Amino acid sequence: MTGRVIIITGANTGIGLEAARKLCEAGNDVILACRDEAKGKAAVEKILQENPNALATFLQLDLANMASIKKFVEDFHALGKKLNVLVNNAGLFLKRDDHVRQFTKDNFELTMGTNHLGPFLLTHHLLEDLKKTGQETGDSRIVMVSSALHDLSERMNRGSIHKLDLENFFLEKEGTYNGQQAYKNSKVAMVMSMYSLDRMLEGTGVSVTCMNPGFIPTTDLSRHASSVAQFMLRYIMGPVFKLAKISRTVEHGGKMIVDLSISEKYKGVSGKYYDDFEVKESSEESRDEEVQKQLYELSARYCHLDGYEPLEAPPPPVKTEKVKASKKAAAEPKEKENKESKEESQKKGPDVEGIKFADEEEKAEEAAEEEDKEVKKADEINTKTEDKGDEKTQEAEKVGGEIEGDQEEKDKGKAVDPVTTSAEITAQ
């Protein structure tokens, strides 16, 4: 069926972009909801270059920011369009063994905030639009892109990864956080939400399904890994996995989104989990109806949905910034800098937890490049001044500005590349 209005989050790259391109080819009106404006607009331009008649529009959306989500909904409503399909595709996977928690602007742990709470809030703010279309046409849809890693029985999860603990929702308890645990929790939460929505939307004309696109080495999901890990994944492990028929392609994942969004085959199908175009049983953990209900209520409270008592996320640990370098400091004796660094570390004590905020990563690479430039400048400066009689030579050119230890995120693609900052963090 053509002529539908479809929102796809994270549509500037990977399977989201592939799905947007194919849906536009089929004559649908596609909204590319992306965090990075430049990349979002570039994706629209790419679609238009291939298909000048395509109905493709960019709208800015940061799923790690509740204010941005609400603004996106306002911007969409300003277009005056109906809504047939919402595809919750965007997501992130931080470094598997990273033990440094990161946070959204709303103090949510970054992975849970971006992969679950963000889409949860977006979906609920667009439910009335979807219900209206469902009543008029008998067919509006929500497609949620999850992962096989939501399942504890998956080989990568065995032994080291645990069930979702609603009492430790943001993995704030000591020793419980790592990137893979956070990712697994967010994806099982997405599957559980699908089941809750299916029960809630019965009889409304709105269907909701969840899909596992499979392991696709060429997407930006691994953008948070080190450059070496990304190279290994894309150019060494990826081809090996392809030969072993373990991995899938962007085209395959994009087609799954397209089919679940518009194919007549899936009209009215709801509450199902799909893997490789077939209905599969989701994890045993995800099918626990009591936990589904508890998760839904907890998520609704964190997202401040009407009818639920608002719940604020616990504040992140207090952080103390350490100025990493400055032009002035670069000219001072290195011994003094080392001494101050040692004294600062002693004050912090041995039990230190690192934290980062989503907005601190946005310009991480630019900051690193700027830092390199500044250090090179500082090395070239001769800070010693010589007395010549009663006159002093001009002071060495001062370098203004400081490079802050808390680096911002470059892009949440988004895309987002976590870089370890030099901030020193006080213990919680």
Short mmCIF file of C-alpha atoms in Angstrom, two decimals:
data_model
loop_
_atom_site.label_atom_id
_atom_site.label_comp_id
_atom_site.label_asym_id
_atom_site.label_seq_id
_atom_site.Cartn_x
_atom_site.Cartn_y
_atom_site.Cartn_z
CA MET A 1 0.00 0.00 0.00
CA THR A 2 1.35 3.43 -0.96
CA GLY A 3 0.58 6.93 0.25
CA ARG A 4 1.19 6.30 3.93
CA VAL A 5 2.89 8.76 6.25
CA ILE A 6 5.72 6.96 8.03
CA ILE A 7 8.10 8.17 10.73
CA ILE A 8 11.43 6.34 11.00
CA THR A 9 13.81 7.20 13.81
CA GLY A 10 17.54 6.93 13.12
CA ALA A 11 16.88 7.01 9.37
CA ASN A 12 20.09 8.77 8.37
CA THR A 13 22.11 5.54 8.18
CA GLY A 14 22.00 1.75 8.13
CA ILE A 15 18.72 -0.15 7.93
CA GLY A 16 16.75 2.99 8.79
CA LEU A 17 18.03 4.81 5.71
CA GLU A 18 17.56 1.71 3.55
CA ALA A 19 13.96 1.37 4.73
CA ALA A 20 13.29 5.09 4.14
CA ARG A 21 14.66 4.83 0.62
CA LYS A 22 12.53 1.78 -0.23
CA LEU A 23 9.39 3.24 1.35
CA CYS A 24 9.84 6.44 -0.66
CA GLU A 25 10.25 4.37 -3.83
CA ALA A 26 6.88 2.79 -3.03
CA GLY A 27 5.24 6.23 -2.95
CA ASN A 28 5.05 6.77 0.80
CA ASP A 29 5.62 10.03 2.65
CA VAL A 30 8.60 9.37 4.96
CA ILE A 31 9.73 11.51 7.89
CA LEU A 32 13.39 10.90 8.73
CA ALA A 33 13.67 11.57 12.46
CA CYS A 34 17.35 12.02 13.22
CA ARG A 35 19.42 13.59 15.97
CA ASP A 36 22.09 15.09 13.74
CA GLU A 37 20.65 17.75 11.46
CA ALA A 38 23.46 17.68 8.91
CA LYS A 39 23.32 13.90 8.56
CA GLY A 40 19.55 13.87 8.48
CA LYS A 41 19.40 16.42 5.69
CA ALA A 42 22.18 14.60 3.83
CA ALA A 43 20.12 11.41 3.99
CA VAL A 44 17.09 13.22 2.54
CA GLU A 45 19.28 14.64 -0.21
CA LYS A 46 20.63 11.19 -1.00
CA ILE A 47 17.09 9.83 -1.37
CA LEU A 48 16.09 12.77 -3.57
CA GLN A 49 19.12 12.32 -5.82
CA GLU A 50 18.02 8.75 -6.52
CA ASN A 51 14.33 9.64 -6.67
CA PRO A 52 13.58 13.34 -7.32
CA ASN A 53 9.87 12.75 -6.73
CA ALA A 54 10.37 11.14 -3.33
CA LEU A 55 8.41 12.48 -0.38
CA ALA A 56 11.21 12.58 2.20
CA THR A 57 11.40 15.09 5.05
CA PHE A 58 13.89 15.58 7.87
CA LEU A 59 12.77 16.46 11.40
CA GLN A 60 15.23 16.77 14.29
CA LEU A 61 14.83 14.27 17.13
CA ASP A 62 17.14 13.42 20.02
CA LEU A 63 15.79 10.38 21.85
CA ALA A 64 18.14 11.08 24.75
CA ASN A 65 16.28 14.29 25.53
CA MET A 66 12.60 14.37 26.54
CA ALA A 67 12.30 18.04 25.59
CA SER A 68 13.54 17.21 22.08
CA ILE A 69 11.00 14.39 21.78
CA LYS A 70 8.15 16.72 22.71
CA LYS A 71 9.45 19.34 20.27
CA PHE A 72 9.58 16.74 17.51
CA VAL A 73 5.93 15.84 18.10
CA GLU A 74 5.01 19.53 17.92
CA ASP A 75 6.97 19.90 14.67
CA PHE A 76 5.25 16.85 13.20
CA HIS A 77 1.81 18.11 14.14
CA ALA A 78 2.65 21.45 12.53
CA LEU A 79 2.95 19.60 9.20
CA GLY A 80 -0.76 18.77 9.42
CA LYS A 81 -0.25 15.19 8.32
CA LYS A 82 -1.89 12.00 9.51
CA LEU A 83 0.34 9.21 10.80
CA ASN A 84 0.10 5.66 9.49
CA VAL A 85 3.29 4.06 10.77
CA LEU A 86 5.88 4.74 13.48
CA VAL A 87 9.17 2.83 13.22
CA ASN A 88 11.28 2.94 16.40
CA ASN A 89 14.58 2.06 14.78
CA ALA A 90 17.22 4.33 16.36
CA GLY A 91 19.47 2.84 18.99
CA LEU A 92 22.97 2.74 20.40
CA PHE A 93 25.31 0.11 21.79
CA LEU A 94 28.14 1.46 23.92
CA LYS A 95 31.39 -0.42 24.35
CA ARG A 96 30.65 -3.93 25.58
CA ASP A 97 33.18 -3.80 28.41
CA ASP A 98 32.80 -0.10 29.21
CA HIS A 99 32.13 0.40 32.93
CA VAL A 100 31.73 4.18 32.72
CA ARG A 101 28.06 5.11 32.89
CA GLN A 102 26.78 7.90 30.69
CA PHE A 103 23.62 9.92 31.13
CA THR A 104 20.95 11.70 29.13
CA LYS A 105 19.87 15.27 29.83
CA ASP A 106 17.09 13.81 31.97
CA ASN A 107 19.57 11.80 34.09
CA PHE A 108 18.60 8.46 32.53
CA GLU A 109 21.40 5.98 31.93
CA LEU A 110 22.22 6.72 28.31
CA THR A 111 21.50 3.33 26.72
CA MET A 112 18.21 2.76 28.55
CA GLY A 113 17.21 6.37 27.92
CA THR A 114 17.93 6.26 24.19
CA ASN A 115 16.84 2.71 23.33
CA HIS A 116 13.78 2.34 25.56
CA LEU A 117 12.54 5.43 27.42
CA GLY A 118 12.98 7.75 24.43
CA PRO A 119 10.97 5.54 22.03
CA PHE A 120 8.46 4.83 24.82
CA LEU A 121 7.77 8.55 25.26
CA LEU A 122 7.70 9.23 21.52
CA THR A 123 5.25 6.39 20.91
CA HIS A 124 2.87 7.55 23.60
CA HIS A 125 2.90 11.15 22.38
CA LEU A 126 1.95 9.88 18.91
CA LEU A 127 -0.62 7.29 19.98
CA GLU A 128 -3.61 9.55 19.37
CA ASP A 129 -2.40 10.18 15.81
CA LEU A 130 -2.02 6.46 15.21
CA LYS A 131 -5.40 5.67 16.79
CA LYS A 132 -7.12 8.24 14.61
CA THR A 133 -5.65 6.71 11.48
CA GLY A 134 -6.44 3.23 12.77
CA GLN A 135 -10.09 4.16 13.23
CA GLU A 136 -10.27 5.71 9.76
CA THR A 137 -8.43 3.03 7.81
CA GLY A 138 -8.41 0.04 10.14
CA ASP A 139 -4.65 -0.20 9.81
CA SER A 140 -1.93 1.82 11.50
CA ARG A 141 1.26 0.26 12.78
CA ILE A 142 4.13 0.55 15.25
CA VAL A 143 7.32 -1.32 14.38
CA MET A 144 9.97 -1.70 17.08
CA VAL A 145 13.52 -2.71 16.17
CA SER A 146 14.98 -4.81 18.96
CA SER A 147 17.84 -7.33 18.96
CA ALA A 148 18.57 -11.00 19.52
CA LEU A 149 20.73 -9.78 22.40
CA HIS A 150 17.58 -9.13 24.42
CA ASP A 151 17.69 -12.87 25.12
CA LEU A 152 19.82 -14.15 28.00
CA SER A 153 20.26 -17.44 26.17
CA GLU A 154 22.15 -15.77 23.33
CA ARG A 155 25.76 -16.96 23.24
CA MET A 156 27.19 -13.47 23.75
CA ASN A 157 25.06 -13.05 26.90
CA ARG A 158 25.70 -16.37 28.59
CA GLY A 159 27.25 -16.26 32.03
CA SER A 160 28.02 -12.56 32.34
CA ILE A 161 24.68 -10.86 31.61
CA HIS A 162 21.69 -10.87 33.96
CA LYS A 163 17.94 -10.27 33.98
CA LEU A 164 16.51 -6.77 33.99
CA ASP A 165 16.31 -5.58 37.60
CA LEU A 166 13.64 -2.91 37.99
CA GLU A 167 15.16 -2.03 41.38
CA ASN A 168 18.40 -1.25 39.55
CA PHE A 169 16.86 0.15 36.38
CA PHE A 170 19.76 2.46 35.53
CA LEU A 171 22.44 0.05 36.78
CA GLU A 172 23.48 2.44 39.51
CA LYS A 173 24.41 -0.33 41.95
CA GLU A 174 28.14 -0.80 42.22
CA GLY A 175 29.62 -3.33 39.83
CA THR A 176 26.44 -3.92 37.81
CA TYR A 177 27.04 -1.66 34.81
CA ASN A 178 28.72 -2.53 31.56
CA GLY A 179 27.83 -1.62 27.99
CA GLN A 180 26.44 -5.01 27.02
CA GLN A 181 24.27 -5.34 30.14
CA ALA A 182 22.84 -1.87 29.47
CA TYR A 183 22.13 -2.75 25.83
CA LYS A 184 20.51 -6.09 26.69
CA ASN A 185 18.31 -4.42 29.32
CA SER A 186 17.16 -1.72 26.92
CA LYS A 187 16.26 -4.22 24.21
CA VAL A 188 14.36 -6.60 26.47
CA ALA A 189 12.50 -3.54 27.79
CA MET A 190 11.53 -2.71 24.20
CA VAL A 191 10.15 -6.22 23.62
CA MET A 192 8.22 -6.11 26.91
CA SER A 193 6.75 -2.73 25.92
CA MET A 194 5.56 -4.24 22.66
CA TYR A 195 3.51 -6.80 24.58
CA SER A 196 2.09 -4.13 26.90
CA LEU A 197 1.12 -1.90 23.98
CA ASP A 198 -0.48 -4.82 22.17
CA ARG A 199 -2.85 -5.40 25.11
CA MET A 200 -3.54 -1.68 25.50
CA LEU A 201 -4.25 -1.06 21.80
CA GLU A 202 -6.57 -4.00 21.19
CA GLY A 203 -9.53 -2.92 19.08
CA THR A 204 -8.07 0.46 18.12
CA GLY A 205 -6.87 -0.45 14.62
CA VAL A 206 -3.26 0.03 15.76
CA SER A 207 -0.96 -3.00 15.60
CA VAL A 208 2.50 -3.26 17.15
CA THR A 209 5.25 -5.69 16.24
CA CYS A 210 8.88 -6.15 17.20
CA MET A 211 11.73 -7.38 15.01
CA ASN A 212 15.30 -8.60 15.24
CA PRO A 213 17.20 -7.37 12.18
CA GLY A 214 20.08 -9.73 12.93
CA PHE A 215 23.79 -9.06 13.16
CA ILE A 216 24.68 -6.47 10.51
CA PRO A 217 28.39 -5.49 10.74
CA THR A 218 28.06 -2.56 8.31
CA THR A 219 25.58 -0.48 10.33
CA ASP A 220 26.59 2.34 12.70
CA LEU A 221 25.44 0.44 15.78
CA SER A 222 29.10 -0.34 16.61
CA ARG A 223 30.16 3.30 16.22
CA HIS A 224 30.96 3.51 19.94
CA ALA A 225 33.57 0.77 19.80
CA SER A 226 37.25 1.57 19.39
CA SER A 227 38.53 2.17 15.86
CA VAL A 228 40.43 -1.12 16.00
CA ALA A 229 37.28 -3.01 17.04
CA GLN A 230 35.25 -1.34 14.29
CA PHE A 231 37.88 -2.27 11.69
CA MET A 232 37.93 -5.89 12.89
CA LEU A 233 34.14 -6.06 12.85
CA ARG A 234 33.63 -4.55 9.42
CA TYR A 235 36.55 -5.92 7.42
CA ILE A 236 37.63 -9.16 9.11
CA MET A 237 34.88 -10.64 11.30
CA GLY A 238 32.08 -9.29 9.09
CA PRO A 239 33.14 -11.15 5.91
CA VAL A 240 33.80 -14.32 7.93
CA PHE A 241 30.37 -14.14 9.54
CA LYS A 242 28.82 -13.54 6.12
CA LEU A 243 30.40 -16.69 4.71
CA ALA A 244 29.20 -18.61 7.76
CA LYS A 245 25.72 -17.14 7.20
CA ILE A 246 25.78 -15.63 10.69
CA SER A 247 25.47 -12.00 9.65
CA ARG A 248 22.83 -10.24 7.55
CA THR A 249 22.86 -7.24 5.25
CA VAL A 250 21.52 -3.72 5.49
CA GLU A 251 19.18 -4.58 2.62
CA HIS A 252 17.81 -7.54 4.57
CA GLY A 253 17.18 -5.46 7.70
CA GLY A 254 15.68 -2.62 5.69
CA LYS A 255 13.30 -4.97 3.91
CA MET A 256 12.08 -6.35 7.25
CA ILE A 257 11.15 -2.82 8.31
CA VAL A 258 9.45 -2.13 4.98
CA ASP A 259 7.39 -5.32 5.04
CA LEU A 260 6.26 -4.92 8.64
CA SER A 261 5.34 -1.30 7.87
CA ILE A 262 3.28 -1.65 4.70
CA SER A 263 2.87 -5.25 3.55
CA GLU A 264 -0.71 -6.51 3.47
CA LYS A 265 0.65 -9.78 4.85
CA TYR A 266 1.14 -8.11 8.24
CA LYS A 267 -2.09 -6.11 8.34
CA GLY A 268 -3.71 -6.52 11.74
CA VAL A 269 -0.86 -8.69 13.03
CA SER A 270 0.06 -7.51 16.52
CA GLY A 271 2.03 -8.61 19.58
CA LYS A 272 4.47 -10.68 17.53
CA TYR A 273 8.25 -10.87 17.55
CA TYR A 274 9.87 -11.40 14.14
CA ASP A 275 13.26 -12.79 13.23
CA ASP A 276 14.23 -13.23 9.58
CA PHE A 277 10.64 -12.52 8.44
CA GLU A 278 9.24 -15.30 10.63
CA VAL A 279 7.36 -15.18 13.91
CA LYS A 280 9.65 -16.38 16.67
CA GLU A 281 9.23 -16.72 20.40
CA SER A 282 10.95 -13.86 22.20
CA SER A 283 13.03 -14.55 25.29
CA GLU A 284 11.50 -16.19 28.33
CA GLU A 285 12.35 -13.08 30.35
CA SER A 286 10.48 -10.80 27.95
CA ARG A 287 7.30 -12.88 28.19
CA ASP A 288 6.85 -12.38 31.95
CA GLU A 289 3.55 -10.49 31.98
CA GLU A 290 3.89 -9.30 35.57
CA VAL A 291 7.29 -7.74 34.87
CA GLN A 292 5.88 -6.25 31.66
CA LYS A 293 3.23 -4.44 33.68
CA GLN A 294 5.72 -3.25 36.29
CA LEU A 295 8.10 -2.02 33.58
CA TYR A 296 5.31 -0.18 31.78
CA GLU A 297 4.28 1.67 34.93
CA LEU A 298 7.89 2.51 35.82
CA SER A 299 8.56 3.81 32.30
CA ALA A 300 5.35 5.85 32.30
CA ARG A 301 6.36 7.46 35.58
CA TYR A 302 9.87 8.31 34.38
CA CYS A 303 8.39 9.75 31.18
CA HIS A 304 5.77 11.73 33.18
CA LEU A 305 2.81 10.35 31.25
CA ASP A 306 -0.63 11.63 32.22
CA GLY A 307 -2.30 9.48 34.83
CA TYR A 308 0.94 8.32 36.42
CA GLU A 309 2.76 9.78 39.40
CA PRO A 310 5.92 11.44 38.02
CA LEU A 311 9.19 9.83 39.02
CA GLU A 312 12.54 11.57 38.67
CA ALA A 313 15.65 9.63 37.77
CA PRO A 314 18.26 9.54 40.53
CA PRO A 315 20.84 12.27 40.00
CA PRO A 316 24.20 11.13 38.62
CA PRO A 317 27.18 11.14 40.96
CA VAL A 318 28.63 14.59 41.60
CA LYS A 319 31.49 15.19 39.25
CA THR A 320 34.51 17.38 39.78
CA GLU A 321 36.11 18.69 36.64
CA LYS A 322 39.85 18.69 36.22
CA VAL A 323 41.23 21.09 33.64
CA LYS A 324 43.17 18.82 31.40
CA ALA A 325 45.38 21.36 29.71
CA SER A 326 45.60 24.99 28.85
CA LYS A 327 48.08 27.06 27.00
CA LYS A 328 49.10 28.76 30.19
CA ALA A 329 49.43 25.48 32.09
CA ALA A 330 51.39 23.95 29.24
CA ALA A 331 54.12 26.54 29.79
CA GLU A 332 54.43 25.77 33.50
CA PRO A 333 56.85 23.18 34.94
CA LYS A 334 55.55 19.67 34.37
CA GLU A 335 56.51 18.68 37.89
CA LYS A 336 53.95 21.08 39.34
CA GLU A 337 51.23 19.68 37.12
CA ASN A 338 52.07 16.12 38.12
CA LYS A 339 52.10 17.06 41.81
CA GLU A 340 48.69 18.73 41.58
CA SER A 341 47.29 15.75 39.66
CA LYS A 342 48.54 13.36 42.34
CA GLU A 343 47.09 15.47 45.17
CA GLU A 344 43.74 15.68 43.32
CA SER A 345 43.65 11.89 42.88
CA GLN A 346 44.36 11.35 46.56
CA LYS A 347 41.45 13.59 47.49
CA LYS A 348 39.11 11.53 45.31
CA GLY A 349 39.99 8.25 47.01
CA PRO A 350 40.16 4.82 45.39
CA ASP A 351 36.44 4.19 44.86
CA VAL A 352 35.72 6.42 41.86
CA GLU A 353 32.97 5.99 39.32
CA GLY A 354 33.27 7.75 35.98
CA ILE A 355 30.24 9.42 34.49
CA LYS A 356 29.54 11.11 31.21
CA PHE A 357 26.52 12.95 29.89
CA ALA A 358 25.05 12.49 26.44
CA ASP A 359 25.74 16.08 25.48
CA GLU A 360 29.38 15.83 26.58
CA GLU A 361 30.15 13.47 23.69
CA GLU A 362 28.77 15.49 20.78
CA LYS A 363 32.02 17.13 19.78
CA ALA A 364 34.49 14.67 21.24
CA GLU A 365 36.62 14.29 18.16
CA GLU A 366 36.68 18.02 17.45
CA ALA A 367 37.78 18.64 21.01
CA ALA A 368 40.52 16.03 20.70
CA GLU A 369 41.78 17.58 17.49
CA GLU A 370 41.70 21.02 19.06
CA GLU A 371 43.60 19.69 22.04
CA ASP A 372 46.34 18.29 19.78
CA LYS A 373 46.68 21.66 18.09
CA GLU A 374 46.89 23.45 21.40
CA VAL A 375 49.52 21.11 22.80
CA LYS A 376 51.63 21.52 19.68
CA LYS A 377 51.33 25.27 20.02
CA ALA A 378 52.31 25.14 23.64
CA ASP A 379 55.38 23.07 22.83
CA GLU A 380 56.52 25.70 20.37
CA ILE A 381 56.19 28.55 22.85
CA ASN A 382 59.31 29.66 24.66
CA THR A 383 57.99 30.68 28.03
CA LYS A 384 61.26 31.99 29.35
CA THR A 385 61.84 35.71 29.21
CA GLU A 386 65.24 37.30 29.35
CA ASP A 387 66.14 40.58 31.00
CA LYS A 388 68.04 42.97 28.83
CA GLY A 389 69.18 45.75 31.14
CA ASP A 390 66.17 47.59 32.45
CA GLU A 391 64.02 46.43 29.58
CA LYS A 392 62.28 43.08 29.31
CA THR A 393 61.72 41.29 26.11
CA GLN A 394 58.16 40.79 25.17
CA GLU A 395 56.51 37.92 26.94
CA ALA A 396 56.01 34.71 25.08
CA GLU A 397 52.75 34.82 23.26
CA LYS A 398 50.03 33.74 25.68
CA VAL A 399 47.67 31.10 24.71
CA GLY A 400 44.07 31.85 25.73
CA GLY A 401 41.35 29.47 26.56
CA GLU A 402 41.31 26.19 28.30
CA ILE A 403 40.57 22.75 27.05
CA GLU A 404 37.94 21.33 29.34
CA GLY A 405 38.27 17.82 30.64
CA ASP A 406 34.61 17.01 30.00
CA GLN A 407 34.53 16.47 26.29
CA GLU A 408 31.34 16.67 24.36
CA GLU A 409 29.83 13.96 22.15
CA LYS A 410 30.44 14.05 18.47
CA ASP A 411 27.99 13.20 16.14
CA LYS A 412 23.28 9.60 19.28
CA GLY A 413 24.38 9.20 13.35
CA LYS A 414 24.13 9.99 17.21
CA ALA A 415 26.30 9.27 15.25
CA VAL A 416 27.80 9.30 18.81
CA ASP A 417 31.41 8.30 19.57
CA PRO A 418 32.09 7.94 23.29
CA VAL A 419 35.58 9.05 24.15
CA THR A 420 37.05 8.68 27.63
CA THR A 421 37.29 12.12 29.14
CA SER A 422 39.87 13.44 31.59
CA ALA A 423 37.22 14.47 34.12
CA GLU A 424 37.84 13.19 37.62
CA ILE A 425 34.67 12.03 39.29
CA THR A 426 33.88 11.93 42.96
CA ALA A 427 32.46 8.70 44.32
CA GLN A 428 28.70 8.38 44.55
#
